[in-house]
XYZ file of C-alpha atoms in Angstrom:
137
model
C 41.554 106.250 87.823
C 42.735 103.574 85.659
C 45.319 106.047 83.625
C 47.043 106.892 87.098
C 47.679 102.566 87.993
C 49.237 102.360 84.200
C 51.510 105.124 84.464
C 52.633 104.477 88.041
C 52.984 100.301 86.873
C 55.337 101.422 84.082
C 57.004 103.853 86.262
C 57.556 101.027 88.652
C 58.597 98.407 86.287
C 60.952 100.883 84.429
C 62.339 101.620 87.875
C 62.733 97.870 88.648
C 65.002 97.699 84.881
C 66.667 100.684 85.703
C 68.538 98.815 88.718
C 69.011 95.587 87.137
C 70.787 96.980 84.684
C 72.813 99.504 86.725
C 73.832 96.324 89.284
C 74.526 94.017 86.198
C 77.264 96.322 85.175
C 80.663 95.636 86.004
C 82.954 98.441 87.599
C 83.235 101.464 85.417
C 80.066 101.326 83.878
C 79.160 100.783 80.672
C 80.270 97.286 80.568
C 83.904 98.392 80.798
C 86.527 97.244 83.659
C 89.554 98.014 84.866
C 91.643 95.364 86.107
C 95.865 95.711 87.825
C 97.493 91.980 88.080
C 99.434 93.517 91.163
C 97.493 95.803 93.383
C 100.185 95.230 96.672
C 103.932 96.348 95.278
C 107.273 96.155 97.258
C 110.128 95.335 95.518
C 108.817 94.976 92.484
C 107.528 98.615 91.244
C 105.370 98.189 88.393
C 102.239 96.601 87.367
C 99.899 95.766 84.447
C 96.029 97.392 83.820
C 93.856 95.939 81.547
C 90.762 97.839 80.492
C 88.245 94.948 79.614
C 85.103 96.010 76.783
C 82.231 93.705 78.869
C 79.887 96.088 76.984
C 78.274 95.899 73.749
C 79.716 99.175 72.438
C 84.120 100.053 71.183
C 85.605 101.230 73.854
C 88.292 104.089 72.589
C 90.818 104.819 74.725
C 94.487 106.742 74.624
C 97.818 106.231 75.963
C 97.406 108.540 79.133
C 96.531 107.751 82.685
C 96.703 109.743 85.799
C 98.456 108.335 89.432
C 96.861 108.985 92.687
C 97.848 109.326 96.154
C 95.583 108.901 99.311
C 95.575 111.885 101.332
C 93.861 113.355 104.244
C 91.946 115.407 102.120
C 91.066 113.367 99.156
C 93.452 111.988 96.165
C 95.855 113.978 94.367
C 97.630 113.555 91.799
C 101.425 112.678 91.675
C 103.970 114.943 91.046
C 106.438 112.206 88.969
C 103.462 111.574 85.922
C 103.201 116.022 85.382
C 105.936 116.008 83.221
C 104.973 112.993 80.569
C 104.422 113.982 77.075
C 101.931 111.300 76.005
C 101.628 109.989 72.574
C 98.389 110.939 70.649
C 96.889 107.549 69.759
C 93.593 106.668 70.012
C 92.862 103.114 70.675
C 89.963 100.889 70.181
C 89.052 98.357 72.164
C 85.496 95.908 70.883
C 83.000 94.532 73.140
C 84.898 90.841 74.617
C 88.318 92.144 73.549
C 91.073 93.994 76.769
C 93.847 96.659 76.039
C 96.985 96.019 78.426
C 99.610 98.268 79.080
C 102.509 98.134 82.166
C 102.837 100.938 84.406
C 106.256 101.483 85.800
C 106.268 103.767 89.559
C 108.891 105.361 90.539
C 111.542 102.855 93.092
C 111.534 106.051 95.974
C 107.802 106.223 95.551
C 106.370 106.940 98.929
C 104.751 104.301 100.932
C 100.661 104.378 101.206
C 97.647 103.979 98.901
C 97.683 104.968 94.918
C 95.357 104.613 92.274
C 94.955 104.107 88.564
C 92.664 106.620 86.729
C 91.645 105.788 83.409
C 89.712 108.283 81.123
C 88.020 105.563 78.608
C 85.035 107.042 76.187
C 82.111 105.301 74.422
C 80.071 106.543 72.192
C 82.190 109.524 72.861
C 80.874 110.058 76.443
C 83.930 110.010 78.792
C 84.225 108.045 81.629
C 86.868 107.251 84.433
C 87.728 104.092 85.342
C 90.013 103.808 88.535
C 91.531 100.802 90.478
C 93.593 101.097 93.808
C 96.741 99.736 94.512
C 99.890 100.036 97.813
C 103.176 100.468 97.566
C 104.835 99.231 100.225
C 108.268 100.543 102.001
């Protein structure tokens, strides 16, 4: 009987620790966070995104990103990025450091809700970060 109480207590503590660690992580998980310097675009059709490494392990990432437009059926990748050829480079962002790039949105982009989608890798495991923004007509 005492063995079951001990197993239950260990499981309970492990559950609390897992919930605490999960809730303490910034958005994106594993200590990675994607932030836009501007979330409402009107006359200026560009913004800068930054990937912050708030974790304890290096983050690997490339130049490529996706921009998706919100529809009634969900998120759809925009057409203007389909023909982009991205440079094949790999950057490493150490804990406490960040990585930033400017993104240009076409002047004729339809008004609506969009999101930037950025893939990163921590310990060779792919993670997807997103950040939403609005384009006004």
